[in-house]
Amino acid sequence: MIRWRYGTVTGVRGGWRGCTELEVDVEAREGEDAFSCRGLAYDELVGTPEAGDRVLLNCNAIAKGLGTGGYALVIAVPDRLPADVEGPGHIVKARYTPMQAMRLAVDEDDSPHRAAVEACEDLGGMPVVVADLHSALAPVLAGVHATAPDAKVAYVMTDGGALPAWFSRQLDQLSDRICTVVTAGQCFGGDLEATNIHNALIAARVVGGADIAIVAQGPGNLGTGTVWGFSGTAAGEAVNAAAVLGGRPVASLRISEGDARERHRGISHHSMTAYGKVALAAADIPVPDELPADLEAKIRAQLAELPERHRQIEIDCSGLAEAMEALPVKLSTMGRGLDRDRVYFIAEAAAGRHAAQIAKRRD
């Protein structure tokens, strides 16, 4: 299950908030040569490795050639353990794994925010943009701020992808555009921690002061190519959570013109399943007014298959491409940028624009 290896840190490549990126020489094992690779350490979990440190590694991602998570992950620096951290927090995340972490959640007894969270009965119509992939975060933000520049946006990270929020470079690069990051369920490492998506949305509103929340999994979507076998089913569950809390669910469409897999061309089967079968509550479904000519008929036919309870709203997308190009992050989904899959990013930005328009009407 785990490819355990010892290695030695030969250099520090850099890092971002919560992470240190390393160069590591991995020791040989019987039947395997030594090799060098990139390593990644989560500073709060294992400390900050330095050149010369011997490290214990999980090399599964290297062996499997994973893209998003293609690092040898540092499990421990055995000869230089980090100091114990004392303080409040009794919520265990990544539960019953060797890396389980104690965190202070907004909804536990020791939290200074517990009373506010417990007293909140309603999100007051706050728009909640729901997306399938982590790569949607940047374009949704661009759509929001192109329409309502002063809107305060929270990101609620769900646990279908990476569990540590620190893994996302985008969160570091977009930190000045996000008022708070709330890690829900088994995720951890956000500005705020929550037991589940419901209290995460409440915390975004009453603790973070958000006008809009974006809900999406962390980097590293899981999919098996089967109807139900993908982590994005959580998008439908997020629609239900936002609705039951009195928010305004905004279901962003995952649309692609660049994906070679037929199940993702046009509207992805992920969106069709999440919003067509999992989401039992009504949601706004923003539809961009610019669609690829060769896919428009297919997309319109797919939209007609979605339940009538959802409200399909055509969105003027003028200026959204320019807003995305001005972001401090490189747009990428499955290795494709704006030039190779324009409609994916435009559709996500359209959802952000629609949420901003709702928020402006609420002011």
JSON list of N, CA, C and O in Angstrom, two decimals, residues 191-245:
[
{"chain": "A", "resi": 191, "resn": "ASP", "atom": "N", "xyz": [-7.55, 28.50, 7.03]},
{"chain": "A", "resi": 191, "resn": "ASP", "atom": "CA", "xyz": [-7.60, 29.54, 8.06]},
{"chain": "A", "resi": 191, "resn": "ASP", "atom": "C", "xyz": [-8.55, 29.12, 9.18]},
{"chain": "A", "resi": 191, "resn": "ASP", "atom": "O", "xyz": [-8.34, 29.46, 10.35]},
{"chain": "A", "resi": 192, "resn": "LEU", "atom": "N", "xyz": [-9.60, 28.41, 8.79]},
{"chain": "A", "resi": 192, "resn": "LEU", "atom": "CA", "xyz": [-10.58, 27.88, 9.74]},
{"chain": "A", "resi": 192, "resn": "LEU", "atom": "C", "xyz": [-10.79, 26.40, 9.42]},
{"chain": "A", "resi": 192, "resn": "LEU", "atom": "O", "xyz": [-10.70, 25.99, 8.27]},
{"chain": "A", "resi": 193, "resn": "GLU", "atom": "N", "xyz": [-11.08, 25.62, 10.45]},
{"chain": "A", "resi": 193, "resn": "GLU", "atom": "CA", "xyz": [-11.38, 24.21, 10.29]},
{"chain": "A", "resi": 193, "resn": "GLU", "atom": "C", "xyz": [-12.84, 23.98, 10.66]},
{"chain": "A", "resi": 193, "resn": "GLU", "atom": "O", "xyz": [-13.36, 24.62, 11.57]},
{"chain": "A", "resi": 194, "resn": "ALA", "atom": "N", "xyz": [-13.50, 23.07, 9.96]},
{"chain": "A", "resi": 194, "resn": "ALA", "atom": "CA", "xyz": [-14.89, 22.75, 10.27]},
{"chain": "A", "resi": 194, "resn": "ALA", "atom": "C", "xyz": [-15.11, 21.25, 10.18]},
{"chain": "A", "resi": 194, "resn": "ALA", "atom": "O", "xyz": [-14.43, 20.55, 9.42]},
{"chain": "A", "resi": 195, "resn": "THR", "atom": "N", "xyz": [-16.08, 20.79, 10.94]},
{"chain": "A", "resi": 195, "resn": "THR", "atom": "CA", "xyz": [-16.38, 19.36, 10.99]},
{"chain": "A", "resi": 195, "resn": "THR", "atom": "C", "xyz": [-16.95, 18.84, 9.68]},
{"chain": "A", "resi": 195, "resn": "THR", "atom": "O", "xyz": [-16.66, 17.73, 9.26]},
{"chain": "A", "resi": 196, "resn": "ASN", "atom": "N", "xyz": [-17.76, 19.66, 9.02]},
{"chain": "A", "resi": 196, "resn": "ASN", "atom": "CA", "xyz": [-18.41, 19.24, 7.77]},
{"chain": "A", "resi": 196, "resn": "ASN", "atom": "C", "xyz": [-18.72, 20.46, 6.92]},
{"chain": "A", "resi": 196, "resn": "ASN", "atom": "O", "xyz": [-18.44, 21.61, 7.32]},
{"chain": "A", "resi": 197, "resn": "ILE", "atom": "N", "xyz": [-19.29, 20.23, 5.77]},
{"chain": "A", "resi": 197, "resn": "ILE", "atom": "CA", "xyz": [-19.53, 21.34, 4.84]},
{"chain": "A", "resi": 197, "resn": "ILE", "atom": "C", "xyz": [-20.57, 22.32, 5.38]},
{"chain": "A", "resi": 197, "resn": "ILE", "atom": "O", "xyz": [-20.49, 23.53, 5.13]},
{"chain": "A", "resi": 198, "resn": "HIS", "atom": "N", "xyz": [-21.52, 21.84, 6.16]},
{"chain": "A", "resi": 198, "resn": "HIS", "atom": "CA", "xyz": [-22.56, 22.72, 6.69]},
{"chain": "A", "resi": 198, "resn": "HIS", "atom": "C", "xyz": [-21.95, 23.78, 7.61]},
{"chain": "A", "resi": 198, "resn": "HIS", "atom": "O", "xyz": [-22.18, 24.99, 7.42]},
{"chain": "A", "resi": 199, "resn": "ASN", "atom": "N", "xyz": [-21.19, 23.34, 8.59]},
{"chain": "A", "resi": 199, "resn": "ASN", "atom": "CA", "xyz": [-20.56, 24.33, 9.48]},
{"chain": "A", "resi": 199, "resn": "ASN", "atom": "C", "xyz": [-19.45, 25.09, 8.79]},
{"chain": "A", "resi": 199, "resn": "ASN", "atom": "O", "xyz": [-19.13, 26.22, 9.19]},
{"chain": "A", "resi": 200, "resn": "ALA", "atom": "N", "xyz": [-18.87, 24.53, 7.74]},
{"chain": "A", "resi": 200, "resn": "ALA", "atom": "CA", "xyz": [-17.88, 25.29, 6.97]},
{"chain": "A", "resi": 200, "resn": "ALA", "atom": "C", "xyz": [-18.54, 26.48, 6.28]},
{"chain": "A", "resi": 200, "resn": "ALA", "atom": "O", "xyz": [-18.00, 27.59, 6.26]},
{"chain": "A", "resi": 201, "resn": "LEU", "atom": "N", "xyz": [-19.72, 26.27, 5.70]},
{"chain": "A", "resi": 201, "resn": "LEU", "atom": "CA", "xyz": [-20.43, 27.37, 5.05]},
{"chain": "A", "resi": 201, "resn": "LEU", "atom": "C", "xyz": [-20.86, 28.42, 6.08]},
{"chain": "A", "resi": 201, "resn": "LEU", "atom": "O", "xyz": [-20.76, 29.63, 5.83]},
{"chain": "A", "resi": 202, "resn": "ILE", "atom": "N", "xyz": [-21.33, 27.95, 7.22]},
{"chain": "A", "resi": 202, "resn": "ILE", "atom": "CA", "xyz": [-21.71, 28.90, 8.27]},
{"chain": "A", "resi": 202, "resn": "ILE", "atom": "C", "xyz": [-20.50, 29.71, 8.72]},
{"chain": "A", "resi": 202, "resn": "ILE", "atom": "O", "xyz": [-20.57, 30.93, 8.89]},
{"chain": "A", "resi": 203, "resn": "ALA", "atom": "N", "xyz": [-19.37, 29.04, 8.92]},
{"chain": "A", "resi": 203, "resn": "ALA", "atom": "CA", "xyz": [-18.16, 29.75, 9.34]},
{"chain": "A", "resi": 203, "resn": "ALA", "atom": "C", "xyz": [-17.70, 30.75, 8.28]},
{"chain": "A", "resi": 203, "resn": "ALA", "atom": "O", "xyz": [-17.26, 31.86, 8.62]},
{"chain": "A", "resi": 204, "resn": "ALA", "atom": "N", "xyz": [-17.81, 30.38, 7.01]},
{"chain": "A", "resi": 204, "resn": "ALA", "atom": "CA", "xyz": [-17.45, 31.33, 5.95]},
{"chain": "A", "resi": 204, "resn": "ALA", "atom": "C", "xyz": [-18.26, 32.60, 6.06]},
{"chain": "A", "resi": 204, "resn": "ALA", "atom": "O", "xyz": [-17.74, 33.71, 5.87]},
{"chain": "A", "resi": 205, "resn": "ARG", "atom": "N", "xyz": [-19.51, 32.44, 6.42]},
{"chain": "A", "resi": 205, "resn": "ARG", "atom": "CA", "xyz": [-20.43, 33.59, 6.51]},
{"chain": "A", "resi": 205, "resn": "ARG", "atom": "C", "xyz": [-20.22, 34.40, 7.78]},
{"chain": "A", "resi": 205, "resn": "ARG", "atom": "O", "xyz": [-20.00, 35.61, 7.73]},
{"chain": "A", "resi": 206, "resn": "VAL", "atom": "N", "xyz": [-20.30, 33.74, 8.94]},
{"chain": "A", "resi": 206, "resn": "VAL", "atom": "CA", "xyz": [-20.35, 34.50, 10.20]},
{"chain": "A", "resi": 206, "resn": "VAL", "atom": "C", "xyz": [-18.98, 34.77, 10.80]},
{"chain": "A", "resi": 206, "resn": "VAL", "atom": "O", "xyz": [-18.82, 35.70, 11.59]},
{"chain": "A", "resi": 207, "resn": "VAL", "atom": "N", "xyz": [-17.99, 33.95, 10.47]},
{"chain": "A", "resi": 207, "resn": "VAL", "atom": "CA", "xyz": [-16.63, 34.19, 10.96]},
{"chain": "A", "resi": 207, "resn": "VAL", "atom": "C", "xyz": [-15.80, 34.91, 9.90]},
{"chain": "A", "resi": 207, "resn": "VAL", "atom": "O", "xyz": [-15.14, 35.90, 10.19]},
{"chain": "A", "resi": 208, "resn": "GLY", "atom": "N", "xyz": [-15.85, 34.39, 8.68]},
{"chain": "A", "resi": 208, "resn": "GLY", "atom": "CA", "xyz": [-15.08, 35.01, 7.60]},
{"chain": "A", "resi": 208, "resn": "GLY", "atom": "C", "xyz": [-15.70, 36.26, 7.03]},
{"chain": "A", "resi": 208, "resn": "GLY", "atom": "O", "xyz": [-15.02, 37.04, 6.35]},
{"chain": "A", "resi": 209, "resn": "GLY", "atom": "N", "xyz": [-17.00, 36.48, 7.28]},
{"chain": "A", "resi": 209, "resn": "GLY", "atom": "CA", "xyz": [-17.67, 37.66, 6.74]},
{"chain": "A", "resi": 209, "resn": "GLY", "atom": "C", "xyz": [-17.83, 37.63, 5.24]},
{"chain": "A", "resi": 209, "resn": "GLY", "atom": "O", "xyz": [-17.90, 38.68, 4.59]},
{"chain": "A", "resi": 210, "resn": "ALA", "atom": "N", "xyz": [-17.91, 36.44, 4.66]},
{"chain": "A", "resi": 210, "resn": "ALA", "atom": "CA", "xyz": [-17.95, 36.31, 3.21]},
{"chain": "A", "resi": 210, "resn": "ALA", "atom": "C", "xyz": [-19.28, 36.79, 2.64]},
{"chain": "A", "resi": 210, "resn": "ALA", "atom": "O", "xyz": [-20.34, 36.58, 3.23]},
{"chain": "A", "resi": 211, "resn": "ASP", "atom": "N", "xyz": [-19.20, 37.41, 1.47]},
{"chain": "A", "resi": 211, "resn": "ASP", "atom": "CA", "xyz": [-20.39, 37.72, 0.67]},
{"chain": "A", "resi": 211, "resn": "ASP", "atom": "C", "xyz": [-20.75, 36.54, -0.24]},
{"chain": "A", "resi": 211, "resn": "ASP", "atom": "O", "xyz": [-21.91, 36.36, -0.60]},
{"chain": "A", "resi": 212, "resn": "ILE", "atom": "N", "xyz": [-19.72, 35.76, -0.60]},
{"chain": "A", "resi": 212, "resn": "ILE", "atom": "CA", "xyz": [-19.86, 34.64, -1.53]},
{"chain": "A", "resi": 212, "resn": "ILE", "atom": "C", "xyz": [-18.94, 33.53, -1.05]},
{"chain": "A", "resi": 212, "resn": "ILE", "atom": "O", "xyz": [-17.84, 33.79, -0.56]},
{"chain": "A", "resi": 213, "resn": "ALA", "atom": "N", "xyz": [-19.39, 32.29, -1.17]},
{"chain": "A", "resi": 213, "resn": "ALA", "atom": "CA", "xyz": [-18.53, 31.14, -0.90]},
{"chain": "A", "resi": 213, "resn": "ALA", "atom": "C", "xyz": [-18.35, 30.32, -2.17]},
{"chain": "A", "resi": 213, "resn": "ALA", "atom": "O", "xyz": [-19.28, 30.20, -2.97]},
{"chain": "A", "resi": 214, "resn": "ILE", "atom": "N", "xyz": [-17.15, 29.80, -2.34]},
{"chain": "A", "resi": 214, "resn": "ILE", "atom": "CA", "xyz": [-16.86, 28.85, -3.42]},
{"chain": "A", "resi": 214, "resn": "ILE", "atom": "C", "xyz": [-16.55, 27.51, -2.76]},
{"chain": "A", "resi": 214, "resn": "ILE", "atom": "O", "xyz": [-15.71, 27.43, -1.87]},
{"chain": "A", "resi": 215, "resn": "VAL", "atom": "N", "xyz": [-17.24, 26.46, -3.21]},
{"chain": "A", "resi": 215, "resn": "VAL", "atom": "CA", "xyz": [-17.04, 25.12, -2.66]},
{"chain": "A", "resi": 215, "resn": "VAL", "atom": "C", "xyz": [-16.45, 24.24, -3.76]},
{"chain": "A", "resi": 215, "resn": "VAL", "atom": "O", "xyz": [-17.03, 24.11, -4.84]},
{"chain": "A", "resi": 216, "resn": "ALA", "atom": "N", "xyz": [-15.30, 23.65, -3.48]},
{"chain": "A", "resi": 216, "resn": "ALA", "atom": "CA", "xyz": [-14.68, 22.71, -4.42]},
{"chain": "A", "resi": 216, "resn": "ALA", "atom": "C", "xyz": [-13.69, 21.86, -3.66]},
{"chain": "A", "resi": 216, "resn": "ALA", "atom": "O", "xyz": [-13.17, 22.27, -2.60]},
{"chain": "A", "resi": 217, "resn": "GLN", "atom": "N", "xyz": [-13.41, 20.68, -4.18]},
{"chain": "A", "resi": 217, "resn": "GLN", "atom": "CA", "xyz": [-12.40, 19.82, -3.58]},
{"chain": "A", "resi": 217, "resn": "GLN", "atom": "C", "xyz": [-11.01, 20.40, -3.81]},
{"chain": "A", "resi": 217, "resn": "GLN", "atom": "O", "xyz": [-10.81, 21.30, -4.63]},
{"chain": "A", "resi": 218, "resn": "GLY", "atom": "N", "xyz": [-10.05, 19.89, -3.06]},
{"chain": "A", "resi": 218, "resn": "GLY", "atom": "CA", "xyz": [-8.67, 20.29, -3.26]},
{"chain": "A", "resi": 218, "resn": "GLY", "atom": "C", "xyz": [-8.10, 19.69, -4.52]},
{"chain": "A", "resi": 218, "resn": "GLY", "atom": "O", "xyz": [-8.77, 18.96, -5.26]},
{"chain": "A", "resi": 219, "resn": "PRO", "atom": "N", "xyz": [-6.82, 19.98, -4.82]},
{"chain": "A", "resi": 219, "resn": "PRO", "atom": "CA", "xyz": [-6.19, 19.41, -6.01]},
{"chain": "A", "resi": 219, "resn": "PRO", "atom": "C", "xyz": [-6.21, 17.88, -5.97]},
{"chain": "A", "resi": 219, "resn": "PRO", "atom": "O", "xyz": [-6.13, 17.28, -4.90]},
{"chain": "A", "resi": 220, "resn": "GLY", "atom": "N", "xyz": [-6.32, 17.26, -7.15]},
{"chain": "A", "resi": 220, "resn": "GLY", "atom": "CA", "xyz": [-6.22, 15.81, -7.21]},
{"chain": "A", "resi": 220, "resn": "GLY", "atom": "C", "xyz": [-7.55, 15.11, -7.26]},
{"chain": "A", "resi": 220, "resn": "GLY", "atom": "O", "xyz": [-7.83, 14.21, -6.46]},
{"chain": "A", "resi": 221, "resn": "ASN", "atom": "N", "xyz": [-8.41, 15.51, -8.18]},
{"chain": "A", "resi": 221, "resn": "ASN", "atom": "CA", "xyz": [-9.70, 14.86, -8.38]},
{"chain": "A", "resi": 221, "resn": "ASN", "atom": "C", "xyz": [-9.53, 13.35, -8.59]},
{"chain": "A", "resi": 221, "resn": "ASN", "atom": "O", "xyz": [-8.60, 12.90, -9.25]},
{"chain": "A", "resi": 222, "resn": "LEU", "atom": "N", "xyz": [-10.46, 12.58, -8.02]},
{"chain": "A", "resi": 222, "resn": "LEU", "atom": "CA", "xyz": [-10.46, 11.13, -8.22]},
{"chain": "A", "resi": 222, "resn": "LEU", "atom": "C", "xyz": [-11.58, 10.76, -9.17]},
{"chain": "A", "resi": 222, "resn": "LEU", "atom": "O", "xyz": [-12.74, 11.17, -8.99]},
{"chain": "A", "resi": 223, "resn": "GLY", "atom": "N", "xyz": [-11.27, 9.99, -10.20]},
{"chain": "A", "resi": 223, "resn": "GLY", "atom": "CA", "xyz": [-12.28, 9.52, -11.14]},
{"chain": "A", "resi": 223, "resn": "GLY", "atom": "C", "xyz": [-11.93, 8.15, -11.68]},
{"chain": "A", "resi": 223, "resn": "GLY", "atom": "O", "xyz": [-10.74, 7.86, -11.92]},
{"chain": "A", "resi": 224, "resn": "THR", "atom": "N", "xyz": [-12.93, 7.32, -11.87]},
{"chain": "A", "resi": 224, "resn": "THR", "atom": "CA", "xyz": [-12.69, 5.95, -12.37]},
{"chain": "A", "resi": 224, "resn": "THR", "atom": "C", "xyz": [-13.28, 5.71, -13.75]},
{"chain": "A", "resi": 224, "resn": "THR", "atom": "O", "xyz": [-13.14, 4.62, -14.30]},
{"chain": "A", "resi": 225, "resn": "GLY", "atom": "N", "xyz": [-13.96, 6.73, -14.31]},
{"chain": "A", "resi": 225, "resn": "GLY", "atom": "CA", "xyz": [-14.58, 6.55, -15.62]},
{"chain": "A", "resi": 225, "resn": "GLY", "atom": "C", "xyz": [-15.93, 5.87, -15.55]},
{"chain": "A", "resi": 225, "resn": "GLY", "atom": "O", "xyz": [-16.53, 5.58, -16.60]},
{"chain": "A", "resi": 226, "resn": "THR", "atom": "N", "xyz": [-16.43, 5.61, -14.35]},
{"chain": "A", "resi": 226, "resn": "THR", "atom": "CA", "xyz": [-17.76, 5.00, -14.19]},
{"chain": "A", "resi": 226, "resn": "THR", "atom": "C", "xyz": [-18.77, 6.08, -13.83]},
{"chain": "A", "resi": 226, "resn": "THR", "atom": "O", "xyz": [-18.42, 7.20, -13.46]},
{"chain": "A", "resi": 227, "resn": "VAL", "atom": "N", "xyz": [-20.04, 5.74, -13.92]},
{"chain": "A", "resi": 227, "resn": "VAL", "atom": "CA", "xyz": [-21.11, 6.74, -13.72]},
{"chain": "A", "resi": 227, "resn": "VAL", "atom": "C", "xyz": [-21.01, 7.40, -12.36]},
{"chain": "A", "resi": 227, "resn": "VAL", "atom": "O", "xyz": [-21.13, 8.62, -12.22]},
{"chain": "A", "resi": 228, "resn": "TRP", "atom": "N", "xyz": [-20.79, 6.60, -11.31]},
{"chain": "A", "resi": 228, "resn": "TRP", "atom": "CA", "xyz": [-20.80, 7.14, -9.96]},
{"chain": "A", "resi": 228, "resn": "TRP", "atom": "C", "xyz": [-19.41, 7.22, -9.33]},
{"chain": "A", "resi": 228, "resn": "TRP", "atom": "O", "xyz": [-19.27, 7.77, -8.22]},
{"chain": "A", "resi": 229, "resn": "GLY", "atom": "N", "xyz": [-18.39, 6.71, -10.01]},
{"chain": "A", "resi": 229, "resn": "GLY", "atom": "CA", "xyz": [-17.09, 6.58, -9.37]},
{"chain": "A", "resi": 229, "resn": "GLY", "atom": "C", "xyz": [-16.19, 7.78, -9.52]},
{"chain": "A", "resi": 229, "resn": "GLY", "atom": "O", "xyz": [-15.13, 7.70, -10.15]},
{"chain": "A", "resi": 230, "resn": "PHE", "atom": "N", "xyz": [-16.58, 8.91, -8.95]},
{"chain": "A", "resi": 230, "resn": "PHE", "atom": "CA", "xyz": [-15.72, 10.10, -8.98]},
{"chain": "A", "resi": 230, "resn": "PHE", "atom": "C", "xyz": [-16.01, 10.96, -7.76]},
{"chain": "A", "resi": 230, "resn": "PHE", "atom": "O", "xyz": [-17.13, 10.98, -7.24]},
{"chain": "A", "resi": 231, "resn": "SER", "atom": "N", "xyz": [-14.99, 11.66, -7.31]},
{"chain": "A", "resi": 231, "resn": "SER", "atom": "CA", "xyz": [-15.13, 12.44, -6.07]},
{"chain": "A", "resi": 231, "resn": "SER", "atom": "C", "xyz": [-16.01, 13.67, -6.25]},
{"chain": "A", "resi": 231, "resn": "SER", "atom": "O", "xyz": [-16.50, 14.24, -5.27]},
{"chain": "A", "resi": 232, "resn": "GLY", "atom": "N", "xyz": [-16.26, 14.06, -7.48]},
{"chain": "A", "resi": 232, "resn": "GLY", "atom": "CA", "xyz": [-17.09, 15.24, -7.74]},
{"chain": "A", "resi": 232, "resn": "GLY", "atom": "C", "xyz": [-18.56, 15.06, -7.47]},
{"chain": "A", "resi": 232, "resn": "GLY", "atom": "O", "xyz": [-19.32, 16.03, -7.61]},
{"chain": "A", "resi": 233, "resn": "THR", "atom": "N", "xyz": [-19.01, 13.86, -7.10]},
{"chain": "A", "resi": 233, "resn": "THR", "atom": "CA", "xyz": [-20.41, 13.74, -6.67]},
{"chain": "A", "resi": 233, "resn": "THR", "atom": "C", "xyz": [-20.68, 14.67, -5.49]},
{"chain": "A", "resi": 233, "resn": "THR", "atom": "O", "xyz": [-21.83, 15.08, -5.26]},
{"chain": "A", "resi": 234, "resn": "ALA", "atom": "N", "xyz": [-19.61, 15.03, -4.77]},
{"chain": "A", "resi": 234, "resn": "ALA", "atom": "CA", "xyz": [-19.76, 15.94, -3.63]},
{"chain": "A", "resi": 234, "resn": "ALA", "atom": "C", "xyz": [-20.29, 17.31, -4.05]},
{"chain": "A", "resi": 234, "resn": "ALA", "atom": "O", "xyz": [-20.83, 18.04, -3.22]},
{"chain": "A", "resi": 235, "resn": "ALA", "atom": "N", "xyz": [-20.16, 17.66, -5.34]},
{"chain": "A", "resi": 235, "resn": "ALA", "atom": "CA", "xyz": [-20.72, 18.93, -5.80]},
{"chain": "A", "resi": 235, "resn": "ALA", "atom": "C", "xyz": [-22.23, 18.95, -5.64]},
{"chain": "A", "resi": 235, "resn": "ALA", "atom": "O", "xyz": [-22.82, 19.97, -5.25]},
{"chain": "A", "resi": 236, "resn": "GLY", "atom": "N", "xyz": [-22.88, 17.83, -5.94]},
{"chain": "A", "resi": 236, "resn": "GLY", "atom": "CA", "xyz": [-24.32, 17.76, -5.74]},
{"chain": "A", "resi": 236, "resn": "GLY", "atom": "C", "xyz": [-24.69, 17.85, -4.28]},
{"chain": "A", "resi": 236, "resn": "GLY", "atom": "O", "xyz": [-25.69, 18.49, -3.90]},
{"chain": "A", "resi": 237, "resn": "GLU", "atom": "N", "xyz": [-23.89, 17.21, -3.41]},
{"chain": "A", "resi": 237, "resn": "GLU", "atom": "CA", "xyz": [-24.14, 17.28, -1.98]},
{"chain": "A", "resi": 237, "resn": "GLU", "atom": "C", "xyz": [-23.95, 18.70, -1.46]},
{"chain": "A", "resi": 237, "resn": "GLU", "atom": "O", "xyz": [-24.66, 19.14, -0.55]},
{"chain": "A", "resi": 238, "resn": "ALA", "atom": "N", "xyz": [-23.01, 19.44, -2.05]},
{"chain": "A", "resi": 238, "resn": "ALA", "atom": "CA", "xyz": [-22.79, 20.83, -1.64]},
{"chain": "A", "resi": 238, "resn": "ALA", "atom": "C", "xyz": [-23.98, 21.71, -2.02]},
{"chain": "A", "resi": 238, "resn": "ALA", "atom": "O", "xyz": [-24.34, 22.63, -1.29]},
{"chain": "A", "resi": 239, "resn": "VAL", "atom": "N", "xyz": [-24.60, 21.43, -3.16]},
{"chain": "A", "resi": 239, "resn": "VAL", "atom": "CA", "xyz": [-25.83, 22.15, -3.54]},
{"chain": "A", "resi": 239, "resn": "VAL", "atom": "C", "xyz": [-26.89, 21.94, -2.48]},
{"chain": "A", "resi": 239, "resn": "VAL", "atom": "O", "xyz": [-27.55, 22.88, -2.01]},
{"chain": "A", "resi": 240, "resn": "ASN", "atom": "N", "xyz": [-27.06, 20.69, -2.05]},
{"chain": "A", "resi": 240, "resn": "ASN", "atom": "CA", "xyz": [-28.06, 20.39, -1.03]},
{"chain": "A", "resi": 240, "resn": "ASN", "atom": "C", "xyz": [-27.74, 21.10, 0.28]},
{"chain": "A", "resi": 240, "resn": "ASN", "atom": "O", "xyz": [-28.64, 21.64, 0.94]},
{"chain": "A", "resi": 241, "resn": "ALA", "atom": "N", "xyz": [-26.47, 21.11, 0.68]},
{"chain": "A", "resi": 241, "resn": "ALA", "atom": "CA", "xyz": [-26.08, 21.75, 1.94]},
{"chain": "A", "resi": 241, "resn": "ALA", "atom": "C", "xyz": [-26.34, 23.25, 1.88]},
{"chain": "A", "resi": 241, "resn": "ALA", "atom": "O", "xyz": [-26.88, 23.83, 2.84]},
{"chain": "A", "resi": 242, "resn": "ALA", "atom": "N", "xyz": [-25.97, 23.88, 0.77]},
{"chain": "A", "resi": 242, "resn": "ALA", "atom": "CA", "xyz": [-26.19, 25.33, 0.65]},
{"chain": "A", "resi": 242, "resn": "ALA", "atom": "C", "xyz": [-27.68, 25.65, 0.71]},
{"chain": "A", "resi": 242, "resn": "ALA", "atom": "O", "xyz": [-28.09, 26.63, 1.35]},
{"chain": "A", "resi": 243, "resn": "ALA", "atom": "N", "xyz": [-28.50, 24.83, 0.08]},
{"chain": "A", "resi": 243, "resn": "ALA", "atom": "CA", "xyz": [-29.93, 25.10, 0.05]},
{"chain": "A", "resi": 243, "resn": "ALA", "atom": "C", "xyz": [-30.57, 24.92, 1.42]},
{"chain": "A", "resi": 243, "resn": "ALA", "atom": "O", "xyz": [-31.37, 25.75, 1.87]},
{"chain": "A", "resi": 244, "resn": "VAL", "atom": "N", "xyz": [-30.20, 23.84, 2.12]},
{"chain": "A", "resi": 244, "resn": "VAL", "atom": "CA", "xyz": [-30.83, 23.57, 3.41]},
{"chain": "A", "resi": 244, "resn": "VAL", "atom": "C", "xyz": [-30.44, 24.64, 4.44]},
{"chain": "A", "resi": 244, "resn": "VAL", "atom": "O", "xyz": [-31.18, 24.89, 5.40]},
{"chain": "A", "resi": 245, "resn": "LEU", "atom": "N", "xyz": [-29.31, 25.31, 4.22]},
{"chain": "A", "resi": 245, "resn": "LEU", "atom": "CA", "xyz": [-28.87, 26.37, 5.12]},
{"chain": "A", "resi": 245, "resn": "LEU", "atom": "C", "xyz": [-29.37, 27.75, 4.71]},
{"chain": "A", "resi": 245, "resn": "LEU", "atom": "O", "xyz": [-29.01, 28.75, 5.34]}
]
